[in-house]
Amino acid sequence: MPVPFRQNLRIGTHLIRQRLSGRTHYPFIVEIEPLFACNLKCPGCGKIQHPTDILRKRLTVDDVIGAVEESGTPMVSIAGGEPLLHPDIAEMVRALVDRKVYVYLCTNAVLLRRRMDRFTPSRYFSWVVHVDGLRERHDAAVDREGVFDEAVAAIRQAKERGFRVTTNSTFFNTDSPKTVRDLLDFLNDELKVDAMMISPAYAYEKAPDQEHFLGVEQTRDLFRKAFAGKRRRWRLNHSPLFLDFLEGKADFQCTAWGIPSFSVLGWQRPCYLMADGYASSYKELVETTDWDAYGRGKDPRCANCMAHCGYEPTAVIASLSSLRQSLRALVSTH
Ligand code: SF4
Ligand code: SF4
């Protein structure tokens, strides 16, 4: 089952309503980080380097519901840190699902089989399992042996229990078109996950490993060769225009306010990837951020960014302005 038509329609309706109401900045999806603590130490991670007092902080269920209601978004992605370490994560998911908010719960899957009983399958709920490569590559990316096998076992179990399961894969300059294709074939055909998300790694300033991030031309070359004109064979959970962007067939600026990030520190400026301060509400974030100061060619930290959180909203806005692109996105034909 690829991304459900009903879900795409709901998001499309939300976005059209925002435009018709004259709102210029509105979230498509809110990225929630209910904690920064994690049970892994991936060398490419830019989230777990916070000081101990911040790593100990947790968002409450009420914090999350308040943020989601203020933003008006119909879809959230819960990341971190490792969300399954949060003691109230199941209650948080239930409270959002009860409000008919689509929830994508990201996890490295180390705890997934042990925590699965606390969750109930729903068309509003999807697991998002972090898988950066096949066994050897993934275990190297997370710096621990056995994590790939645990993730695969957890995905199979979740599928058997009737959960929607998607994956999120980050690629580095050590990847090749073959490693990308091999991973997507395995997730799509062998594990039969419902949908897959892909991203070139963002060069976090705080990440211990600074050598393996992709530049823009490397990213385009990697995905153009990996897709090789046949990307439709995978259930990729992205708009067709965003995939065109990754391949270098289209280029545009980022829309950082489209997928904002709300964490234990507040609403992060300007995006999930960079932290130039925090606001206490989405409204304050929108009104007090100089959005024109960010993006490729404007801020050197954005130079190599082609991340989904910045560019998927631009692709979706462009799609909404074109009937042909809207139909491509609605039925996810890529
Ligand atoms: S699993 Fe995610 S949050 Fe944890 S260290 Fe790895 S990249 Fe960071
Ligand atoms: S290009 Fe946009 S999404 Fe990427 S880091 Fe810069 S502001 Fe964030």
CSV table of C-alpha atoms and ligand atoms in Angstrom, one decimal:
chain,number,residue,atom,x,y,z
A,1,MET,CA,0.0,0.0,0.0
A,2,PRO,CA,1.7,3.2,-1.1
A,3,VAL,CA,0.9,6.6,0.5
A,4,PRO,CA,-2.9,6.5,0.7
A,5,PHE,CA,-4.8,8.6,-1.7
A,6,ARG,CA,-7.0,9.8,1.2
A,7,GLN,CA,-3.9,11.1,3.0
A,8,ASN,CA,-2.6,13.0,0.0
A,9,LEU,CA,-6.1,14.4,-0.6
A,10,ARG,CA,-6.3,15.6,3.0
A,11,ILE,CA,-2.9,17.3,2.8
A,12,GLY,CA,-3.8,18.9,-0.5
A,13,THR,CA,-7.1,20.2,0.9
A,14,HIS,CA,-5.3,21.6,3.9
A,15,LEU,CA,-2.9,23.5,1.7
A,16,ILE,CA,-5.5,24.8,-0.7
A,17,ARG,CA,-7.6,26.0,2.3
A,18,GLN,CA,-4.5,27.9,3.7
A,19,ARG,CA,-3.9,29.6,0.4
A,20,LEU,CA,-7.6,30.5,-0.1
A,21,SER,CA,-7.6,32.0,3.4
A,22,GLY,CA,-4.7,34.3,2.4
A,23,ARG,CA,-2.3,32.8,4.9
A,24,THR,CA,1.2,33.3,3.5
A,25,HIS,CA,3.1,30.9,5.8
A,26,TYR,CA,1.6,27.7,7.1
A,27,PRO,CA,3.0,24.3,8.0
A,28,PHE,CA,2.5,21.3,5.7
A,29,ILE,CA,3.9,18.9,8.3
A,30,VAL,CA,5.3,19.7,11.8
A,31,GLU,CA,8.5,17.9,12.8
A,32,ILE,CA,8.3,17.2,16.5
A,33,GLU,CA,11.3,16.3,18.6
A,34,PRO,CA,9.9,15.3,22.0
A,35,LEU,CA,13.5,14.6,23.3
A,36,PHE,CA,17.0,14.7,22.0
A,37,ALA,CA,18.3,11.7,23.9
A,38,CYS,CA,19.0,8.6,21.9
A,39,ASN,CA,20.2,5.0,22.5
A,40,LEU,CA,22.6,5.2,19.5
A,41,LYS,CA,25.5,7.5,18.6
A,42,CYS,CA,25.5,7.8,14.8
A,43,PRO,CA,28.6,9.7,13.6
A,44,GLY,CA,26.4,11.7,11.1
A,45,CYS,CA,23.9,12.8,13.7
A,46,GLY,CA,23.5,16.5,14.6
A,47,LYS,CA,21.0,16.1,17.4
A,48,ILE,CA,22.6,14.2,20.3
A,49,GLN,CA,25.4,16.6,21.0
A,50,HIS,CA,23.3,18.9,23.2
A,51,PRO,CA,24.4,19.3,26.8
A,52,THR,CA,23.1,16.9,29.4
A,53,ASP,CA,20.5,19.3,30.8
A,54,ILE,CA,18.9,19.5,27.4
A,55,LEU,CA,19.2,15.8,26.7
A,56,ARG,CA,17.2,15.2,29.9
A,57,LYS,CA,14.3,17.5,28.8
A,58,ARG,CA,11.0,15.9,27.5
A,59,LEU,CA,8.0,17.5,25.7
A,60,THR,CA,4.7,16.7,27.4
A,61,VAL,CA,1.7,15.4,25.6
A,62,ASP,CA,0.0,18.7,26.2
A,63,ASP,CA,3.0,20.6,24.7
A,64,VAL,CA,2.7,18.6,21.6
A,65,ILE,CA,-1.1,18.9,21.2
A,66,GLY,CA,-0.8,22.6,21.8
A,67,ALA,CA,1.8,23.0,19.1
A,68,VAL,CA,-0.1,20.9,16.6
A,69,GLU,CA,-3.4,22.7,17.2
A,70,GLU,CA,-1.7,26.1,16.9
A,71,SER,CA,-0.1,25.2,13.6
A,72,GLY,CA,-3.3,23.6,12.2
A,73,THR,CA,-1.3,20.9,10.4
A,74,PRO,CA,-3.0,17.6,9.6
A,75,MET,CA,0.3,15.6,9.7
A,76,VAL,CA,3.2,15.3,12.1
A,77,SER,CA,6.5,13.5,12.0
A,78,ILE,CA,7.9,12.6,15.5
A,79,ALA,CA,11.6,12.3,15.5
A,80,GLY,CA,14.4,13.1,18.0
A,81,GLY,CA,16.5,11.6,19.5
A,82,GLU,CA,14.8,8.3,19.8
A,83,PRO,CA,11.1,8.8,20.4
A,84,LEU,CA,10.6,5.3,21.9
A,85,LEU,CA,12.7,6.4,24.9
A,86,HIS,CA,10.0,9.0,25.8
A,87,PRO,CA,7.8,7.5,28.6
A,88,ASP,CA,4.6,9.0,27.2
A,89,ILE,CA,5.2,8.4,23.5
A,90,ALA,CA,2.3,6.0,23.1
A,91,GLU,CA,-0.1,8.4,24.8
A,92,MET,CA,1.2,11.2,22.6
A,93,VAL,CA,0.6,9.2,19.4
A,94,ARG,CA,-2.9,8.2,20.7
A,95,ALA,CA,-3.8,11.8,21.5
A,96,LEU,CA,-2.8,12.9,17.9
A,97,VAL,CA,-4.5,10.0,16.2
A,98,ASP,CA,-7.7,10.7,18.2
A,99,ARG,CA,-7.6,14.1,16.6
A,100,LYS,CA,-7.3,12.5,13.2
A,101,VAL,CA,-3.8,13.9,12.7
A,102,TYR,CA,-1.6,11.6,10.6
A,103,VAL,CA,1.4,10.6,12.7
A,104,TYR,CA,4.8,9.3,11.3
A,105,LEU,CA,6.8,8.0,14.3
A,106,CYS,CA,10.5,7.8,13.5
A,107,THR,CA,12.6,5.2,15.3
A,108,ASN,CA,16.0,3.5,15.0
A,109,ALA,CA,14.0,0.3,15.8
A,110,VAL,CA,16.3,-0.8,18.7
A,111,LEU,CA,13.3,-0.7,21.0
A,112,LEU,CA,10.6,-1.2,18.5
A,113,ARG,CA,9.8,-4.9,19.1
A,114,ARG,CA,9.8,-4.3,22.9
A,115,ARG,CA,7.5,-1.3,22.7
A,116,MET,CA,5.1,-2.4,19.9
A,117,ASP,CA,2.4,-3.6,22.2
A,118,ARG,CA,1.8,-0.1,23.4
A,119,PHE,CA,0.6,1.0,19.9
A,120,THR,CA,-2.4,0.2,17.8
A,121,PRO,CA,-2.5,0.0,14.0
A,122,SER,CA,-4.5,2.9,12.4
A,123,ARG,CA,-4.6,4.5,9.0
A,124,TYR,CA,-3.5,7.7,10.8
A,125,PHE,CA,-0.3,6.1,12.2
A,126,SER,CA,2.9,4.9,10.5
A,127,TRP,CA,6.2,3.7,11.8
A,128,VAL,CA,9.2,5.3,10.1
A,129,VAL,CA,12.2,3.0,10.5
A,130,HIS,CA,15.7,4.5,10.0
A,131,VAL,CA,17.6,2.2,7.5
A,132,ASP,CA,20.6,3.8,5.8
A,133,GLY,CA,21.9,0.7,4.0
A,134,LEU,CA,22.0,-3.0,3.9
A,135,ARG,CA,23.5,-4.8,6.9
A,136,GLU,CA,27.1,-3.8,6.8
A,137,ARG,CA,26.5,-0.2,5.7
A,138,HIS,CA,23.7,0.4,8.1
A,139,ASP,CA,25.6,-1.0,11.1
A,140,ALA,CA,28.5,1.2,10.1
A,141,ALA,CA,26.2,4.3,9.8
A,142,VAL,CA,24.8,3.8,13.3
A,143,ASP,CA,28.1,2.6,14.7
A,144,ARG,CA,26.7,-0.6,16.2
A,145,GLU,CA,26.6,-4.2,14.9
A,146,GLY,CA,23.2,-6.0,14.9
A,147,VAL,CA,21.0,-2.9,14.5
A,148,PHE,CA,20.2,-3.7,10.9
A,149,ASP,CA,19.0,-7.2,11.8
A,150,GLU,CA,16.9,-5.8,14.7
A,151,ALA,CA,15.4,-3.2,12.4
A,152,VAL,CA,14.5,-5.8,9.8
A,153,ALA,CA,12.9,-8.1,12.4
A,154,ALA,CA,10.9,-5.2,13.8
A,155,ILE,CA,9.7,-4.2,10.4
A,156,ARG,CA,8.5,-7.8,9.7
A,157,GLN,CA,6.8,-8.0,13.0
A,158,ALA,CA,5.1,-4.6,12.6
A,159,LYS,CA,3.8,-5.6,9.1
A,160,GLU,CA,2.5,-8.9,10.5
A,161,ARG,CA,0.6,-7.0,13.2
A,162,GLY,CA,-1.1,-4.7,10.6
A,163,PHE,CA,0.9,-1.5,11.1
A,164,ARG,CA,1.8,0.8,8.3
A,165,VAL,CA,5.6,0.8,8.0
A,166,THR,CA,7.7,3.2,6.1
A,167,THR,CA,11.4,3.8,6.1
A,168,ASN,CA,13.7,6.8,6.1
A,169,SER,CA,17.2,6.4,4.5
A,170,THR,CA,20.0,8.9,4.5
A,171,PHE,CA,22.7,8.7,1.9
A,172,PHE,CA,26.4,9.8,2.2
A,173,ASN,CA,29.2,10.2,-0.3
A,174,THR,CA,30.3,6.6,0.5
A,175,ASP,CA,27.1,5.5,-1.3
A,176,SER,CA,26.9,4.6,-5.0
A,177,PRO,CA,24.0,4.2,-7.3
A,178,LYS,CA,24.2,0.5,-6.6
A,179,THR,CA,24.0,0.8,-2.8
A,180,VAL,CA,21.0,3.1,-3.2
A,181,ARG,CA,19.3,0.7,-5.6
A,182,ASP,CA,20.1,-2.4,-3.5
A,183,LEU,CA,18.6,-0.8,-0.4
A,184,LEU,CA,15.5,0.4,-2.1
A,185,ASP,CA,15.0,-3.0,-3.8
A,186,PHE,CA,15.3,-4.7,-0.5
A,187,LEU,CA,12.9,-2.4,1.3
A,188,ASN,CA,10.4,-2.4,-1.5
A,189,ASP,CA,10.4,-6.0,-2.7
A,190,GLU,CA,11.7,-8.1,0.1
A,191,LEU,CA,10.3,-6.3,3.2
A,192,LYS,CA,7.4,-4.8,1.2
A,193,VAL,CA,7.3,-1.6,3.4
A,194,ASP,CA,4.4,0.7,2.6
A,195,ALA,CA,6.6,3.6,1.4
A,196,MET,CA,10.2,4.9,1.6
A,197,MET,CA,11.7,8.3,2.2
A,198,ILE,CA,15.2,9.2,1.0
A,199,SER,CA,17.5,12.1,1.7
A,200,PRO,CA,21.1,13.2,1.1
A,201,ALA,CA,22.7,13.7,4.5
A,202,TYR,CA,22.7,17.3,5.7
A,203,ALA,CA,26.2,18.5,6.9
A,204,TYR,CA,25.3,19.2,10.5
A,205,GLU,CA,28.0,21.5,12.1
A,206,LYS,CA,27.9,19.4,15.3
A,207,ALA,CA,28.1,16.0,13.6
A,208,PRO,CA,31.3,14.2,14.6
A,209,ASP,CA,31.8,12.8,11.0
A,210,GLN,CA,32.2,15.8,8.7
A,211,GLU,CA,33.9,13.9,5.8
A,212,HIS,CA,31.0,12.0,4.3
A,213,PHE,CA,28.3,14.6,3.4
A,214,LEU,CA,27.3,14.9,-0.3
A,215,GLY,CA,27.6,18.2,-2.3
A,216,VAL,CA,24.8,19.3,-4.6
A,217,GLU,CA,26.4,17.9,-7.8
A,218,GLN,CA,27.3,14.6,-6.1
A,219,THR,CA,23.7,14.3,-4.8
A,220,ARG,CA,22.2,14.9,-8.3
A,221,ASP,CA,24.7,12.5,-9.9
A,222,LEU,CA,24.0,9.8,-7.3
A,223,PHE,CA,20.2,9.9,-7.6
A,224,ARG,CA,20.1,10.3,-11.4
A,225,LYS,CA,22.3,7.2,-11.8
A,226,ALA,CA,20.4,5.3,-9.0
A,227,PHE,CA,17.0,6.1,-10.4
A,228,ALA,CA,18.2,5.5,-14.0
A,229,GLY,CA,14.7,6.5,-15.4
A,230,LYS,CA,13.0,3.7,-13.4
A,231,ARG,CA,12.2,5.3,-10.0
A,232,ARG,CA,8.5,4.3,-10.4
A,233,ARG,CA,9.3,0.8,-9.4
A,234,TRP,CA,9.8,1.9,-5.8
A,235,ARG,CA,7.1,3.2,-3.5
A,236,LEU,CA,8.9,6.5,-2.7
A,237,ASN,CA,7.0,8.7,-0.3
A,238,HIS,CA,7.9,12.0,-2.1
A,239,SER,CA,6.3,14.3,-4.5
A,240,PRO,CA,7.4,13.7,-8.1
A,241,LEU,CA,8.9,17.2,-8.3
A,242,PHE,CA,11.0,16.6,-5.2
A,243,LEU,CA,12.4,13.5,-6.9
A,244,ASP,CA,13.0,15.5,-10.0
A,245,PHE,CA,14.9,18.0,-7.8
A,246,LEU,CA,17.1,15.3,-6.3
A,247,GLU,CA,18.0,14.1,-9.8
A,248,GLY,CA,18.8,17.6,-11.0
A,249,LYS,CA,15.9,17.8,-13.4
A,250,ALA,CA,14.4,20.7,-11.5
A,251,ASP,CA,15.9,23.3,-9.2
A,252,PHE,CA,14.3,25.7,-6.7
A,253,GLN,CA,14.9,27.4,-3.4
A,254,CYS,CA,13.9,25.9,0.0
A,255,THR,CA,10.7,26.8,1.9
A,256,ALA,CA,11.9,26.4,5.4
A,257,TRP,CA,8.6,27.4,7.1
A,258,GLY,CA,6.8,24.6,5.4
A,259,ILE,CA,8.1,21.8,7.6
A,260,PRO,CA,8.9,23.6,10.9
A,261,SER,CA,10.5,21.9,13.8
A,262,PHE,CA,9.1,22.0,17.4
A,263,SER,CA,11.3,20.6,20.1
A,264,VAL,CA,12.1,20.8,23.8
A,265,LEU,CA,13.7,24.1,23.0
A,266,GLY,CA,10.7,25.6,21.1
A,267,TRP,CA,10.1,26.3,17.4
A,268,GLN,CA,13.5,26.1,15.8
A,269,ARG,CA,14.7,28.9,13.4
A,270,PRO,CA,14.8,28.5,10.5
A,271,CYS,CA,14.4,24.7,10.1
A,272,TYR,CA,14.9,21.2,11.4
A,273,LEU,CA,18.6,21.3,10.3
A,274,MET,CA,19.8,24.7,11.5
A,275,ALA,CA,19.3,26.3,14.9
A,276,ASP,CA,19.5,30.1,14.9
A,277,GLY,CA,17.3,30.5,18.0
A,278,TYR,CA,13.8,29.4,19.0
A,279,ALA,CA,10.4,31.0,19.1
A,280,SER,CA,7.6,30.2,21.5
A,281,SER,CA,4.9,29.7,18.8
A,282,TYR,CA,4.6,29.0,15.1
A,283,LYS,CA,3.2,32.5,14.6
A,284,GLU,CA,6.2,34.1,16.4
A,285,LEU,CA,8.5,31.9,14.3
A,286,VAL,CA,7.0,33.1,11.1
A,287,GLU,CA,6.9,36.7,12.1
A,288,THR,CA,10.4,37.0,13.6
A,289,THR,CA,12.4,35.0,11.1
A,290,ASP,CA,14.1,36.7,8.1
A,291,TRP,CA,13.2,33.8,5.7
A,292,ASP,CA,15.0,35.6,2.8
A,293,ALA,CA,18.3,35.2,4.6
A,294,TYR,CA,18.3,31.4,4.2
A,295,GLY,CA,18.8,29.0,1.2
A,296,ARG,CA,21.5,28.1,-1.2
A,297,GLY,CA,23.5,31.2,-2.3
A,298,LYS,CA,22.4,33.1,0.7
A,299,ASP,CA,23.7,31.3,3.8
A,300,PRO,CA,26.9,29.2,3.5
A,301,ARG,CA,25.4,26.6,5.8
A,302,CYS,CA,22.7,26.0,3.2
A,303,ALA,CA,25.2,25.5,0.4
A,304,ASN,CA,24.9,21.7,0.1
A,305,CYS,CA,21.4,21.3,1.5
A,306,MET,CA,18.9,19.3,-0.6
A,307,ALA,CA,16.9,18.0,2.3
A,308,HIS,CA,13.3,17.0,2.2
A,309,CYS,CA,12.3,19.4,5.1
A,310,GLY,CA,13.3,22.4,3.0
A,311,TYR,CA,12.6,21.5,-0.6
A,312,GLU,CA,9.5,19.1,-0.4
A,313,PRO,CA,7.3,22.1,0.5
A,314,THR,CA,8.6,24.1,-2.5
A,315,ALA,CA,7.9,21.1,-4.7
A,316,VAL,CA,4.4,20.8,-3.3
A,317,ILE,CA,3.6,24.5,-3.7
A,318,ALA,CA,4.7,24.3,-7.3
A,319,SER,CA,2.6,21.2,-7.8
A,320,LEU,CA,-0.5,23.0,-6.5
A,321,SER,CA,0.0,25.7,-9.1
A,322,SER,CA,-0.1,23.1,-11.9
A,323,LEU,CA,-2.9,20.7,-12.7
A,324,ARG,CA,-0.6,18.2,-14.3
A,325,GLN,CA,1.8,18.3,-11.3
A,326,SER,CA,-1.1,18.1,-8.8
A,327,LEU,CA,-2.4,15.0,-10.4
A,328,ARG,CA,1.1,13.4,-10.5
A,329,ALA,CA,1.4,14.2,-6.7
A,330,LEU,CA,-2.1,13.1,-5.8
A,331,VAL,CA,-1.7,9.6,-7.2
A,332,SER,CA,2.0,9.4,-6.4
A,333,THR,CA,3.0,8.1,-9.8
A,334,HIS,CA,6.5,9.8,-9.5
B,1,SF4,S1,19.3,7.1,15.7
B,1,SF4,FE1,18.8,9.1,14.9
B,1,SF4,S2,18.8,10.5,16.7
B,1,SF4,FE2,19.9,8.6,17.3
B,1,SF4,S3,22.0,9.0,17.0
B,1,SF4,FE3,21.3,8.0,15.1
B,1,SF4,S4,20.7,9.8,13.8
B,1,SF4,FE4,20.9,10.6,15.9
B,2,SF4,S1,18.5,25.3,2.6
B,2,SF4,FE1,16.6,25.6,3.8
B,2,SF4,S2,16.1,23.6,4.7
B,2,SF4,FE2,18.3,23.6,4.1
B,2,SF4,S3,19.4,24.2,5.9
B,2,SF4,FE3,19.1,26.0,4.7
B,2,SF4,S4,17.2,26.9,5.5
B,2,SF4,FE4,17.3,24.8,6.2
